[in-house]
Each structure stands twice: as structure tokens, then as C-alpha cells.
CSV table of N, CA, C and O in Angstrom, one decimal:
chain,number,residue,atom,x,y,z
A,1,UNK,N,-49.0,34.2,-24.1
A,1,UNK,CA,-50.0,34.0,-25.1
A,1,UNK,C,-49.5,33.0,-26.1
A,1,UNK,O,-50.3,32.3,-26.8
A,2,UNK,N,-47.9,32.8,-26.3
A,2,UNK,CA,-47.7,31.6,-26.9
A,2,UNK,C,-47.7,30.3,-26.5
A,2,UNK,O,-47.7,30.0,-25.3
A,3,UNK,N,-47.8,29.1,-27.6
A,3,UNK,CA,-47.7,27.9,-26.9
A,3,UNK,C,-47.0,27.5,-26.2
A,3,UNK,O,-45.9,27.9,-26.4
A,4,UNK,N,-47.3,26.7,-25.0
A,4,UNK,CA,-46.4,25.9,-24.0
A,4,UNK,C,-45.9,24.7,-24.6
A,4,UNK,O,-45.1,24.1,-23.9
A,5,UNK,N,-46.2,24.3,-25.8
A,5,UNK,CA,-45.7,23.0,-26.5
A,5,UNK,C,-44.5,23.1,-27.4
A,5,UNK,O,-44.5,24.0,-28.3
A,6,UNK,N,-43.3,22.1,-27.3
A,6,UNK,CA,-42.3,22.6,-28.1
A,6,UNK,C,-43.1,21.2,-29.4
A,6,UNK,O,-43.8,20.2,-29.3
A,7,UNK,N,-42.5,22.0,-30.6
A,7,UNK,CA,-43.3,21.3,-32.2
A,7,UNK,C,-42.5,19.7,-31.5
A,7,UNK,O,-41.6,19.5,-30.7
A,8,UNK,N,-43.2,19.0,-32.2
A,8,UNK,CA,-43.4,17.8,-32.3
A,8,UNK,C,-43.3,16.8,-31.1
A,8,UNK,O,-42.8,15.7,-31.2
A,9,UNK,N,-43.8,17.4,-29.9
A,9,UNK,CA,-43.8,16.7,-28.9
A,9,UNK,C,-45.4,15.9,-28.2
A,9,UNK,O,-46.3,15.5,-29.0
A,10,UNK,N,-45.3,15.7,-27.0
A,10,UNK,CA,-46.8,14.8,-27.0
A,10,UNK,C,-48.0,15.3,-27.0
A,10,UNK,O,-49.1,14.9,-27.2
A,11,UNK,N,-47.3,16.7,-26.4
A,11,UNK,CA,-48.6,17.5,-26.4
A,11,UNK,C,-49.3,18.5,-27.7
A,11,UNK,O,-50.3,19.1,-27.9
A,12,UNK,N,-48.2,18.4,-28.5
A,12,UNK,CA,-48.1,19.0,-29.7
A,12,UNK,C,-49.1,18.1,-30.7
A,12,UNK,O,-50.1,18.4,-31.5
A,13,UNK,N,-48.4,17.0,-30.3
A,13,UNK,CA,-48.7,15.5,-30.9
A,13,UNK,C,-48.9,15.4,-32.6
A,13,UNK,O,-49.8,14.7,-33.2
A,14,UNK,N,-47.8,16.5,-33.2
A,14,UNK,CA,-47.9,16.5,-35.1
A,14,UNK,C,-46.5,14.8,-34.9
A,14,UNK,O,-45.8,14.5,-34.0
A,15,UNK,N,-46.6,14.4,-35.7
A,15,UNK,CA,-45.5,13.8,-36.1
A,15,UNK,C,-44.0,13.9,-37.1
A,15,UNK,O,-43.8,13.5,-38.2
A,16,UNK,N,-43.2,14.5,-36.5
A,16,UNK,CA,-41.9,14.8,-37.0
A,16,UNK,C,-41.7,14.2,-38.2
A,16,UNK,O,-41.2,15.0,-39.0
A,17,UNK,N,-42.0,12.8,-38.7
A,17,UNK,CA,-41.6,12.4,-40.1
A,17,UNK,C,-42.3,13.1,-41.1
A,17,UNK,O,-41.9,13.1,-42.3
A,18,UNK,N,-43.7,13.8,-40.3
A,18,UNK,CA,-44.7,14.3,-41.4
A,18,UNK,C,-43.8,15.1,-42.1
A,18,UNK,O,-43.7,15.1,-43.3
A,19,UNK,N,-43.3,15.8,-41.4
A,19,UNK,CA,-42.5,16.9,-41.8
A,19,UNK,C,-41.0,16.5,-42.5
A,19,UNK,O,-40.5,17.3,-43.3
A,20,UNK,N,-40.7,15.9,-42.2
A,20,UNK,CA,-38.8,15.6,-42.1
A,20,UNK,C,-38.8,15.6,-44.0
A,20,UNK,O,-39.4,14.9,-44.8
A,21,UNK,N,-37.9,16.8,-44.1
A,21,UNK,CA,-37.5,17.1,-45.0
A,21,UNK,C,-36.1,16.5,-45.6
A,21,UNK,O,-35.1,16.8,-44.9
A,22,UNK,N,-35.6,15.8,-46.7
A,22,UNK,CA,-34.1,15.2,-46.8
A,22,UNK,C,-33.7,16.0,-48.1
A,22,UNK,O,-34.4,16.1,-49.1
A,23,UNK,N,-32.6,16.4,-47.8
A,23,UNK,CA,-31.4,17.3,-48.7
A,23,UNK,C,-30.5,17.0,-48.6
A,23,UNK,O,-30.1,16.3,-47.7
A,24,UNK,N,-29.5,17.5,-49.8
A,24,UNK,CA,-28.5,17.5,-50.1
A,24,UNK,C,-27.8,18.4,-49.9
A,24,UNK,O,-28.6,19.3,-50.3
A,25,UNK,N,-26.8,18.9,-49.5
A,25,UNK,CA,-25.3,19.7,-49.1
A,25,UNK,C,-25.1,20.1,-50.5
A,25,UNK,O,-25.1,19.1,-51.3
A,26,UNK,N,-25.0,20.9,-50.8
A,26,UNK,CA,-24.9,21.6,-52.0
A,26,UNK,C,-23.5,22.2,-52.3
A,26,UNK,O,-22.7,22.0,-53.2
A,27,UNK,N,-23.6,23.4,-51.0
A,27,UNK,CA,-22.8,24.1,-51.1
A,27,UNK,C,-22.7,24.4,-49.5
A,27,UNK,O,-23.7,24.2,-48.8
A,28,UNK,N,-21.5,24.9,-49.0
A,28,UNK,CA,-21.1,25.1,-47.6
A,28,UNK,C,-20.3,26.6,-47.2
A,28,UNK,O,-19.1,26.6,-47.4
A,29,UNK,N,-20.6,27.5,-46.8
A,29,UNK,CA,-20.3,29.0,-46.3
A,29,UNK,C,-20.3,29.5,-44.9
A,29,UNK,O,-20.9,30.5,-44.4
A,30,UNK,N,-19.4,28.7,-44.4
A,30,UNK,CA,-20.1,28.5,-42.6
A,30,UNK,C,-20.7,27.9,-42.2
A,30,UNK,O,-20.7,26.7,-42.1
A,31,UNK,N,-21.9,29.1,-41.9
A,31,UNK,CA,-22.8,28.4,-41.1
A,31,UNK,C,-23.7,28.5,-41.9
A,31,UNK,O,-24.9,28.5,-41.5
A,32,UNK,N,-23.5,28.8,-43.2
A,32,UNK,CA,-25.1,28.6,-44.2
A,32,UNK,C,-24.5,27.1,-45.2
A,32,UNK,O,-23.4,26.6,-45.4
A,33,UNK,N,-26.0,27.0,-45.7
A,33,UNK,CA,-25.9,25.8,-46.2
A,33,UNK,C,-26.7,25.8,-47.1
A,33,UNK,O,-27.9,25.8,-46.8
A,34,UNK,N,-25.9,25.6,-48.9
A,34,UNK,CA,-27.3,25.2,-49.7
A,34,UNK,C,-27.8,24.3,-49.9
A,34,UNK,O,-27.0,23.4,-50.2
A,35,UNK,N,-29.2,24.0,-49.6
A,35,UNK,CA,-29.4,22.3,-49.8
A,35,UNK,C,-30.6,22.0,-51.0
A,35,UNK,O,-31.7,22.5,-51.0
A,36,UNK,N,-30.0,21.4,-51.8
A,36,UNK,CA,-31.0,20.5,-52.9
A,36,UNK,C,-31.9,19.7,-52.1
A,36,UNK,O,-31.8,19.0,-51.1
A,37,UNK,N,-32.7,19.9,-52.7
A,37,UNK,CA,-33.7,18.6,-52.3
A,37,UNK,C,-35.1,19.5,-51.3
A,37,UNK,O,-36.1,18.8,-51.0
A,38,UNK,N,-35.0,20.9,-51.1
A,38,UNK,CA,-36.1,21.2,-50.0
A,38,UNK,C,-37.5,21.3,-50.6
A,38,UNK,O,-38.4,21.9,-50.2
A,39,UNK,N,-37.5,20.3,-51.8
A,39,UNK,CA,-39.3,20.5,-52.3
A,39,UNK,C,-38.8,20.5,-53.6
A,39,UNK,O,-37.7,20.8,-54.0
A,40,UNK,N,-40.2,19.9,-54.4
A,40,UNK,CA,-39.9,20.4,-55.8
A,40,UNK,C,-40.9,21.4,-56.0
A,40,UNK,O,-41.1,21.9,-57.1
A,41,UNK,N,-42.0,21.9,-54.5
A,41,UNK,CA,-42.1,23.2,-54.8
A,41,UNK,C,-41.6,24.2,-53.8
A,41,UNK,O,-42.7,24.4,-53.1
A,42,UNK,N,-40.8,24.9,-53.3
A,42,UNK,CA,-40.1,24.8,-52.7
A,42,UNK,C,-40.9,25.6,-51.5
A,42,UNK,O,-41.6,26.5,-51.9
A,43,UNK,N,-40.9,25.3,-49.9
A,43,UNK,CA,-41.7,26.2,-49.0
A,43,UNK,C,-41.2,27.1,-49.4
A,43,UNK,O,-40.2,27.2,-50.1
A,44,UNK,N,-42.1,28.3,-48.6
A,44,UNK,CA,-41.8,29.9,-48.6
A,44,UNK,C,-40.5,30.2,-47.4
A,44,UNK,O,-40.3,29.5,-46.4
A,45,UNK,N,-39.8,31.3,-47.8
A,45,UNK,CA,-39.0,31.9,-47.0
A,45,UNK,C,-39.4,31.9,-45.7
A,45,UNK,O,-40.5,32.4,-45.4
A,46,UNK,N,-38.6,31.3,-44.8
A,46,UNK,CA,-38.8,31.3,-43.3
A,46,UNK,C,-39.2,30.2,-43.0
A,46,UNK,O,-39.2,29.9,-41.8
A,47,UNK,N,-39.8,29.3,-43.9
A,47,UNK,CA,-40.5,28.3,-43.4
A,47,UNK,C,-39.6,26.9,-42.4
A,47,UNK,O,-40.1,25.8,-41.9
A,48,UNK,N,-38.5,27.3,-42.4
A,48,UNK,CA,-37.4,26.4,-41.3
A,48,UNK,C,-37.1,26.8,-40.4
A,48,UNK,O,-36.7,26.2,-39.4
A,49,UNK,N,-37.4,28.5,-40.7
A,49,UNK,CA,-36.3,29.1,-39.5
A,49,UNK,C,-36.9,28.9,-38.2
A,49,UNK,O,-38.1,29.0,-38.1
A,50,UNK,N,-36.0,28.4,-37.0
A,50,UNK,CA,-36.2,28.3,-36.0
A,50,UNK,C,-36.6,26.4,-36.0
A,50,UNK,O,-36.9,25.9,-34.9
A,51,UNK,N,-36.5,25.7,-37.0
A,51,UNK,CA,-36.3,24.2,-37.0
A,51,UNK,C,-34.7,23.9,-37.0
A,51,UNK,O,-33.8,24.7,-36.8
A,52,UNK,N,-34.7,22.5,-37.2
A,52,UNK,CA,-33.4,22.1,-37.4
A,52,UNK,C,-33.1,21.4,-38.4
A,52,UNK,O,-34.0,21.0,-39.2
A,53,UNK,N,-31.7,21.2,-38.6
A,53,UNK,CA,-31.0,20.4,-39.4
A,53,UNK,C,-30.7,18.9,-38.5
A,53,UNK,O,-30.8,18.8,-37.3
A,54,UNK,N,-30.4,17.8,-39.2
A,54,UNK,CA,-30.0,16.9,-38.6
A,54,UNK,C,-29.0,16.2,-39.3
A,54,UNK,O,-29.3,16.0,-40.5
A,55,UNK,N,-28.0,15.8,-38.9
A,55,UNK,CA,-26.9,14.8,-40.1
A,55,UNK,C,-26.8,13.8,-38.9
A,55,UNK,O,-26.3,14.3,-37.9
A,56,UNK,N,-27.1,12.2,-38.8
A,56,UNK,CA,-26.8,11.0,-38.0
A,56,UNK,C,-27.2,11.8,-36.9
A,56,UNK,O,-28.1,12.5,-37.2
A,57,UNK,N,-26.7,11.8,-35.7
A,57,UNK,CA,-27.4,12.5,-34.1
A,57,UNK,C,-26.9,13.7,-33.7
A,57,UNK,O,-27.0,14.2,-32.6
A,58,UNK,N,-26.4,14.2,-35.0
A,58,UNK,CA,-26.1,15.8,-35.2
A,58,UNK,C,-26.9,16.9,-35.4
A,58,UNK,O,-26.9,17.4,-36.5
A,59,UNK,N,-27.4,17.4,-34.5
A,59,UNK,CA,-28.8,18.7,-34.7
A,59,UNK,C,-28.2,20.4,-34.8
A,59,UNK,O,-27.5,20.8,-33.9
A,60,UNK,N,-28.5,20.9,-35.6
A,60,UNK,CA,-28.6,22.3,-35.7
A,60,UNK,C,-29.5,23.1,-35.7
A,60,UNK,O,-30.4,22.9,-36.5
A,61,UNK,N,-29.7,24.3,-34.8
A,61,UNK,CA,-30.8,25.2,-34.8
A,61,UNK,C,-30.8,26.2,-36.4
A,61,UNK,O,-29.9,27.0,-36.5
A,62,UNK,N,-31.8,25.9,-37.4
A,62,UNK,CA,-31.8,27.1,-38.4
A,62,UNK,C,-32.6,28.3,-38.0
A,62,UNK,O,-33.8,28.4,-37.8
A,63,UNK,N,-31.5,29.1,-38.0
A,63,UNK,CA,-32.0,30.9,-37.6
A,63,UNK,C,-32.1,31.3,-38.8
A,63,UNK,O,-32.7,32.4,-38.6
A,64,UNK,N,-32.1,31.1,-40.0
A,64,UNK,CA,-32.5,31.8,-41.0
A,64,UNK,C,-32.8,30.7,-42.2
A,64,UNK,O,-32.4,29.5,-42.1
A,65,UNK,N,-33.8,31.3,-43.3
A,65,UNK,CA,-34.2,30.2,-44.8
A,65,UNK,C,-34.6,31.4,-45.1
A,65,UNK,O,-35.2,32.4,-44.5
A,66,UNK,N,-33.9,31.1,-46.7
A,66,UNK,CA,-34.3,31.9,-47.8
A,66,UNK,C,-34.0,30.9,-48.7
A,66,UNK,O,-32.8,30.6,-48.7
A,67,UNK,N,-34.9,30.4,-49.6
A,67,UNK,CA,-34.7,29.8,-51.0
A,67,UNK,C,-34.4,28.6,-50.1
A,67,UNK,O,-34.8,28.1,-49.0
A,68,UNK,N,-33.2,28.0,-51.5
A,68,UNK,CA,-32.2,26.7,-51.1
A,68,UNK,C,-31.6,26.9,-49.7
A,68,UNK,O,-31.4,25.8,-49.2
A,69,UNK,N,-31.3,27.8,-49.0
A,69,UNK,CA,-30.5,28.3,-48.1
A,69,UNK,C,-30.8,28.3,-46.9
A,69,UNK,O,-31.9,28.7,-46.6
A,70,UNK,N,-29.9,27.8,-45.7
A,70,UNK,CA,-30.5,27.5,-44.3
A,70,UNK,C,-29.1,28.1,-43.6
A,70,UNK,O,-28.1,27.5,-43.9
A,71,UNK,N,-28.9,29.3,-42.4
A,71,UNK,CA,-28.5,29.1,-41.5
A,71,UNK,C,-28.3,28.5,-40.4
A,71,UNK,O,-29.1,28.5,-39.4
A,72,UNK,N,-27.5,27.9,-40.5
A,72,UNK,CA,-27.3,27.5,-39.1
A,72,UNK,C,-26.9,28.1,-37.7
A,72,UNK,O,-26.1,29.0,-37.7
A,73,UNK,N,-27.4,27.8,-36.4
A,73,UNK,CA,-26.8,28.8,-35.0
A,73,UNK,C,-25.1,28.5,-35.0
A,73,UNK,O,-24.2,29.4,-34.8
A,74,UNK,N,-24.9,27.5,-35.0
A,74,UNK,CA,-23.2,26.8,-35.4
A,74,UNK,C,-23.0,25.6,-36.6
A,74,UNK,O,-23.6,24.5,-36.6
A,75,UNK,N,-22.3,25.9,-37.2
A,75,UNK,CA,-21.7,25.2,-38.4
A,75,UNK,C,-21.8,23.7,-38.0
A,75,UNK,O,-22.0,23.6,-36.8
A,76,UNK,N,-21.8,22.6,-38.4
A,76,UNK,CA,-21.4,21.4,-38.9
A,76,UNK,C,-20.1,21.4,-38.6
A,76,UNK,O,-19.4,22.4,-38.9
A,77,UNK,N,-19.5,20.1,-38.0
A,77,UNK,CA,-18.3,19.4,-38.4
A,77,UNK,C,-17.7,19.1,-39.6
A,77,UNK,O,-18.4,19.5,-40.7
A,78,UNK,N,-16.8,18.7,-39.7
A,78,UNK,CA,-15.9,18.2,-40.9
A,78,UNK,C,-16.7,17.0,-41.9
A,78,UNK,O,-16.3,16.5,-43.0
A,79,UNK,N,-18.1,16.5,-40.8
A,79,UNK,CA,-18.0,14.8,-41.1
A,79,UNK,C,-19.5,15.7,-42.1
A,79,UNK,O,-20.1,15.1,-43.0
A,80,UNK,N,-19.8,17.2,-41.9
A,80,UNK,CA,-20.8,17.1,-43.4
A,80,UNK,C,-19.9,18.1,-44.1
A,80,UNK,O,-19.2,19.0,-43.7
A,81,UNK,N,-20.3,17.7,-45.7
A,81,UNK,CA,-19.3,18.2,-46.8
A,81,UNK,C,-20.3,18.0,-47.9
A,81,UNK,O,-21.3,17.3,-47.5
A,82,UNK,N,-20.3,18.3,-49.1
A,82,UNK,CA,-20.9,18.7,-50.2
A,82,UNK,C,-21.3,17.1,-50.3
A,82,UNK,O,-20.6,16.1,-50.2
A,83,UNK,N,-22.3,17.0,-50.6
A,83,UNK,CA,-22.9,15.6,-50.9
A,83,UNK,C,-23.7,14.9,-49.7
A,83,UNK,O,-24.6,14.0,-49.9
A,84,UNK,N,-23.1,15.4,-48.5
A,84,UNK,CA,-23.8,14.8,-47.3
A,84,UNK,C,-25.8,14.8,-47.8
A,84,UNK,O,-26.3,15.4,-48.7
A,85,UNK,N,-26.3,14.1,-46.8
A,85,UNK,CA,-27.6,14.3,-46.3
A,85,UNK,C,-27.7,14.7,-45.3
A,85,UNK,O,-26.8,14.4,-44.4
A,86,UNK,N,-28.9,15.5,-44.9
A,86,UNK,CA,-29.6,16.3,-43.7
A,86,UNK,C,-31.1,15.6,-44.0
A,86,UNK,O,-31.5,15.1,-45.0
A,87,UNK,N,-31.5,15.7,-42.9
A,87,UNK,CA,-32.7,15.8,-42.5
A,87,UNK,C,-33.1,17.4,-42.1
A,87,UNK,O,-32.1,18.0,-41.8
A,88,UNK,N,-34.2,18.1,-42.2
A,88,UNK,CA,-34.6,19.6,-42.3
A,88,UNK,C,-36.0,19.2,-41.8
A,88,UNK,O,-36.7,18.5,-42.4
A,89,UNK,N,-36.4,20.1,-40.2
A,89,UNK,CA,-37.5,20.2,-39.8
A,89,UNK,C,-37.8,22.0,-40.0
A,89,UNK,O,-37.1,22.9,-39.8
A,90,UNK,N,-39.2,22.1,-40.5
A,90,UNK,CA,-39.2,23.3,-40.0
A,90,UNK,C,-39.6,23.7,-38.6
A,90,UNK,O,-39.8,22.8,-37.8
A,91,UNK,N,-39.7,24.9,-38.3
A,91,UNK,CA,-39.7,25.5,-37.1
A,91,UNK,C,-40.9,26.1,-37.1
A,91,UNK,O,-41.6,26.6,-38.0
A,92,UNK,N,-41.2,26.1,-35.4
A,92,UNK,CA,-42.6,26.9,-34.9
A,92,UNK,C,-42.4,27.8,-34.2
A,92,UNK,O,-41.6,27.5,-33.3
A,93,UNK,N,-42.8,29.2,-34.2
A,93,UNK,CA,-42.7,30.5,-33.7
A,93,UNK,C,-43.5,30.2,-32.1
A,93,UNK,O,-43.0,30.8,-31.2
A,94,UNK,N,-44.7,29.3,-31.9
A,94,UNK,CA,-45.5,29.1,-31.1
A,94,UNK,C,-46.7,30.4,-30.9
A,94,UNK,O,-47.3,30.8,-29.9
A,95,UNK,N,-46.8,31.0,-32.2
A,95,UNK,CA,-48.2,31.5,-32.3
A,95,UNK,C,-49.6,30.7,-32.7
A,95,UNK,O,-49.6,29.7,-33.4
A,96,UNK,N,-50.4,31.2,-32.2
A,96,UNK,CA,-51.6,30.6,-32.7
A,96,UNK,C,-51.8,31.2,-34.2
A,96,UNK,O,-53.0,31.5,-34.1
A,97,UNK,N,-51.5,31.5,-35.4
A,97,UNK,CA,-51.7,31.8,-36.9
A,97,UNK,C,-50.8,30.7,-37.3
A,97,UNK,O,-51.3,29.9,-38.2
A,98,UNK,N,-49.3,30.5,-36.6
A,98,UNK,CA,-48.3,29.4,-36.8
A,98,UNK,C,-48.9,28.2,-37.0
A,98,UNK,O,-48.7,27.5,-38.0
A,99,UNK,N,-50.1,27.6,-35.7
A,99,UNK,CA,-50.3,26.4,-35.5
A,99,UNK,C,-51.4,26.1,-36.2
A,99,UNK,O,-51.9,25.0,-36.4
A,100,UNK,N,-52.0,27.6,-36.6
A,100,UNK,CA,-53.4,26.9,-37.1
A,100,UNK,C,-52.9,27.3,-39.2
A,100,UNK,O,-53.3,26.6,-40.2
A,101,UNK,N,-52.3,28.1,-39.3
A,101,UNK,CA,-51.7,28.6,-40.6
A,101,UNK,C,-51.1,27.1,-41.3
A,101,UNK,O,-51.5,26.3,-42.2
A,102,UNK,N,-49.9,26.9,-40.6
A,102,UNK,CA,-48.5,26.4,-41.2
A,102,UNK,C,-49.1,24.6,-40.8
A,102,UNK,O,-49.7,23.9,-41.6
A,103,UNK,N,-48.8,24.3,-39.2
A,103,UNK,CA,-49.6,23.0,-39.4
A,103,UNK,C,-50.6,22.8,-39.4
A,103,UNK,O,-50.8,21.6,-39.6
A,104,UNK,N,-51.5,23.5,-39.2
A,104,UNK,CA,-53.2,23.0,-39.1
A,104,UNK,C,-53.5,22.0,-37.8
A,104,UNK,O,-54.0,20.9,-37.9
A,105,UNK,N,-52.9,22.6,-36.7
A,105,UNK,CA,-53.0,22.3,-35.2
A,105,UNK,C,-53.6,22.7,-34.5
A,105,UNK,O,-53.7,22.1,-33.5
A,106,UNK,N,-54.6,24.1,-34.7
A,106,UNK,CA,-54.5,24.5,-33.5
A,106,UNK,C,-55.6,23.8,-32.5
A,106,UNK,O,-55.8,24.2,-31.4
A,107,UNK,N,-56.1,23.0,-32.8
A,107,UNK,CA,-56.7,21.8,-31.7
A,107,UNK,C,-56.3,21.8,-30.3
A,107,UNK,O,-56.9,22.0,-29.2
A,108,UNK,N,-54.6,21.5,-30.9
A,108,UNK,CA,-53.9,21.6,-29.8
A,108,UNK,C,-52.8,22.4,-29.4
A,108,UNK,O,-51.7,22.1,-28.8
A,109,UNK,N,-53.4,23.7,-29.8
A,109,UNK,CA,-52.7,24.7,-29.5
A,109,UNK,C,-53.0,25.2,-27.9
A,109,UNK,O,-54.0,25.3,-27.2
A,110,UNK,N,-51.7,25.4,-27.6
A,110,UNK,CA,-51.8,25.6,-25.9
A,110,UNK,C,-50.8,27.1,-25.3
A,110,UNK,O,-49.9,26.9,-24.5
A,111,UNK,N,-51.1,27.9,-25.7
A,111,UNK,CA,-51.0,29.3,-25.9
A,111,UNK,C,-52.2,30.4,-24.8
A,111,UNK,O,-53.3,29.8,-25.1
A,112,UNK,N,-52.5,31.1,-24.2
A,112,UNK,CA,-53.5,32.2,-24.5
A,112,UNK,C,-53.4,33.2,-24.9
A,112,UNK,O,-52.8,34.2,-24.4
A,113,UNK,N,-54.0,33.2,-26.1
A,113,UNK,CA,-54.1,34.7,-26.4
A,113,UNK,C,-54.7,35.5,-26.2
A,113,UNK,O,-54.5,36.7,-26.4
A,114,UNK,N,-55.6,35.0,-25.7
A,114,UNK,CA,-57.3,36.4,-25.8
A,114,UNK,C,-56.5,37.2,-24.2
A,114,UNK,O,-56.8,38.3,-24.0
A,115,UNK,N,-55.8,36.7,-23.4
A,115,UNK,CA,-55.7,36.9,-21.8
A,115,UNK,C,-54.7,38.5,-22.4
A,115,UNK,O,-53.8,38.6,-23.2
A,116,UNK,N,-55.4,39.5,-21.6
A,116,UNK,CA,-54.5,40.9,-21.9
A,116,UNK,C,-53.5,40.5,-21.2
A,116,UNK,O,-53.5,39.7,-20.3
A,117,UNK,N,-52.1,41.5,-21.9
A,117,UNK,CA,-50.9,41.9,-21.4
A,117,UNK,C,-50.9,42.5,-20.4
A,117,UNK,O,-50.1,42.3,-19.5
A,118,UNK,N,-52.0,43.5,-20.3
A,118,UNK,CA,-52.0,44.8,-19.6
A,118,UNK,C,-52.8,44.1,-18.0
A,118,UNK,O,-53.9,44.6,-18.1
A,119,UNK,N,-52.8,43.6,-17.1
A,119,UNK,CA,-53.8,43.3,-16.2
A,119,UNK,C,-54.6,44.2,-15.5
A,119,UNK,O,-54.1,44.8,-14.6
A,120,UNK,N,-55.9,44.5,-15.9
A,120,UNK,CA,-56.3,45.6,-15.1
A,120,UNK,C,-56.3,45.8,-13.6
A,120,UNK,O,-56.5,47.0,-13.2
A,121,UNK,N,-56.1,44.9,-12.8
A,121,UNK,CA,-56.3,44.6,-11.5
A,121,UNK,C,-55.0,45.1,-11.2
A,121,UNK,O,-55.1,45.8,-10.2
A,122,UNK,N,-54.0,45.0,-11.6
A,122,UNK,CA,-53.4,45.4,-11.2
A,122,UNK,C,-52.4,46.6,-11.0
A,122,UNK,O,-51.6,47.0,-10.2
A,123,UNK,N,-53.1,47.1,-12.9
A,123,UNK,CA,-52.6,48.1,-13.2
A,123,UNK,C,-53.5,49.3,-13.4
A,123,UNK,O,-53.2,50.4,-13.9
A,124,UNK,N,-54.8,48.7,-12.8
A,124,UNK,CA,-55.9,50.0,-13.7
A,124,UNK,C,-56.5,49.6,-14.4
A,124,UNK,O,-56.0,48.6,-14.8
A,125,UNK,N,-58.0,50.3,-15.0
A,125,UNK,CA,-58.1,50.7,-16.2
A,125,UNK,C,-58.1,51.7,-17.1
A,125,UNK,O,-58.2,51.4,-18.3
């Protein structure tokens, strides 16, 4: 029932700059990261998770956002440190509320939802 399209690809067809978010390295705790810069109003909680970070051709999956704050699935190198820049995409769950809520896609939303879990043909009704 979810999309077959990963966010910002051809079939998706949103454009990644729309989104590309730039921050500042704030503060560094692992694999979390505070970053200045995510809005001066800032999205709502969660609105990254499952996007990424980018530093030069360096990508990170963020499993978690709250506030200023982004987990990362694995830390950064040495080469980002307090002052770096990121680039910050958010992320799509591939629900249809996702595509039609958060980007206003669902045009090209490629998901079925309405199709039951349950198949009766094969399980009954």
C-alpha cells in the first residue's frame, strides 16, 4: 500500500533543492547533531526523520528529529566539527497522508491503498 517511489526521484519527480535544507553544526554527541539554521520557523518534530544529512558527498540516514536535533544511523567523520555545513533533506515514510500532507504530491503517488491486506480469494471471507 505504500509508495514504490523513493522521495525525490523521477517518478516521484519533487525536486530535492526544493527541500535542501542548510545548517550549521552546532553541537556534536555521536550520532546526534545540533544544527542551527533548520528554519526560522522551525518544521515539526519528525519532519527529517528518515531523510538525510549531507556534508560534500557524505550522506547520513536521520532516524530521529526533535527541535534543532537530528540523529544520525552513523556519526560523521572527523572532517564535520562544530561550524561545518550540512545540507538536511527531509524524509518520506511512503504513505499516501505523507505525500499528499507533507509534500502535496500525491498526483504522483504510487502506493495502493484501497487493495485489502486480507485477500479474500484466498483466505475467505
Amino acid at each position: 500500500s505504500y509508495c514504490n517511489h523513493q522521495l525525490f526521484d523521477t517518478g516521484c519527480g519533487l525536486n530535492d533543492n526544493d527541500y535542501k535544507t542548510g545548517a550549521i553544526v552546532a553541537d556534536i554527541t555521536g550520532s546526534d547533531l545540533r544544527l542551527m539554521g533548520l528554519g526560522i520557523f522551525p518544521p515539526p518534530d519528525g519532519y527529517y526523520k528518515g531523510g538525510i544529512a549531507v556534508y560534500d558527498t557524505d550522506m547520513r540516514l536521520i532516524t530521529h528529529h526533535t527541535g534543532d536535533t537530528v540523529s544520525l544511523q552513523l556519526p560523521f567523520d572527523s572532517r564535520v566539527k562544530l561550524g561545518s555545513t550540512l545540507n538536511v533533506y527531509p524524509g518520506c515514510d511512503g504513505s499516501p497522508e505523507t505525500c499528499k500532507d507533507k509534500f502535496n504530491n500525491y498526483g504522483k503517488f504510487l502506493g495502493m491503498p484501497l487493495i485489502p491486506s486480507k485477500n479474500p480469494v484466498m483466505w475467505g471471507v
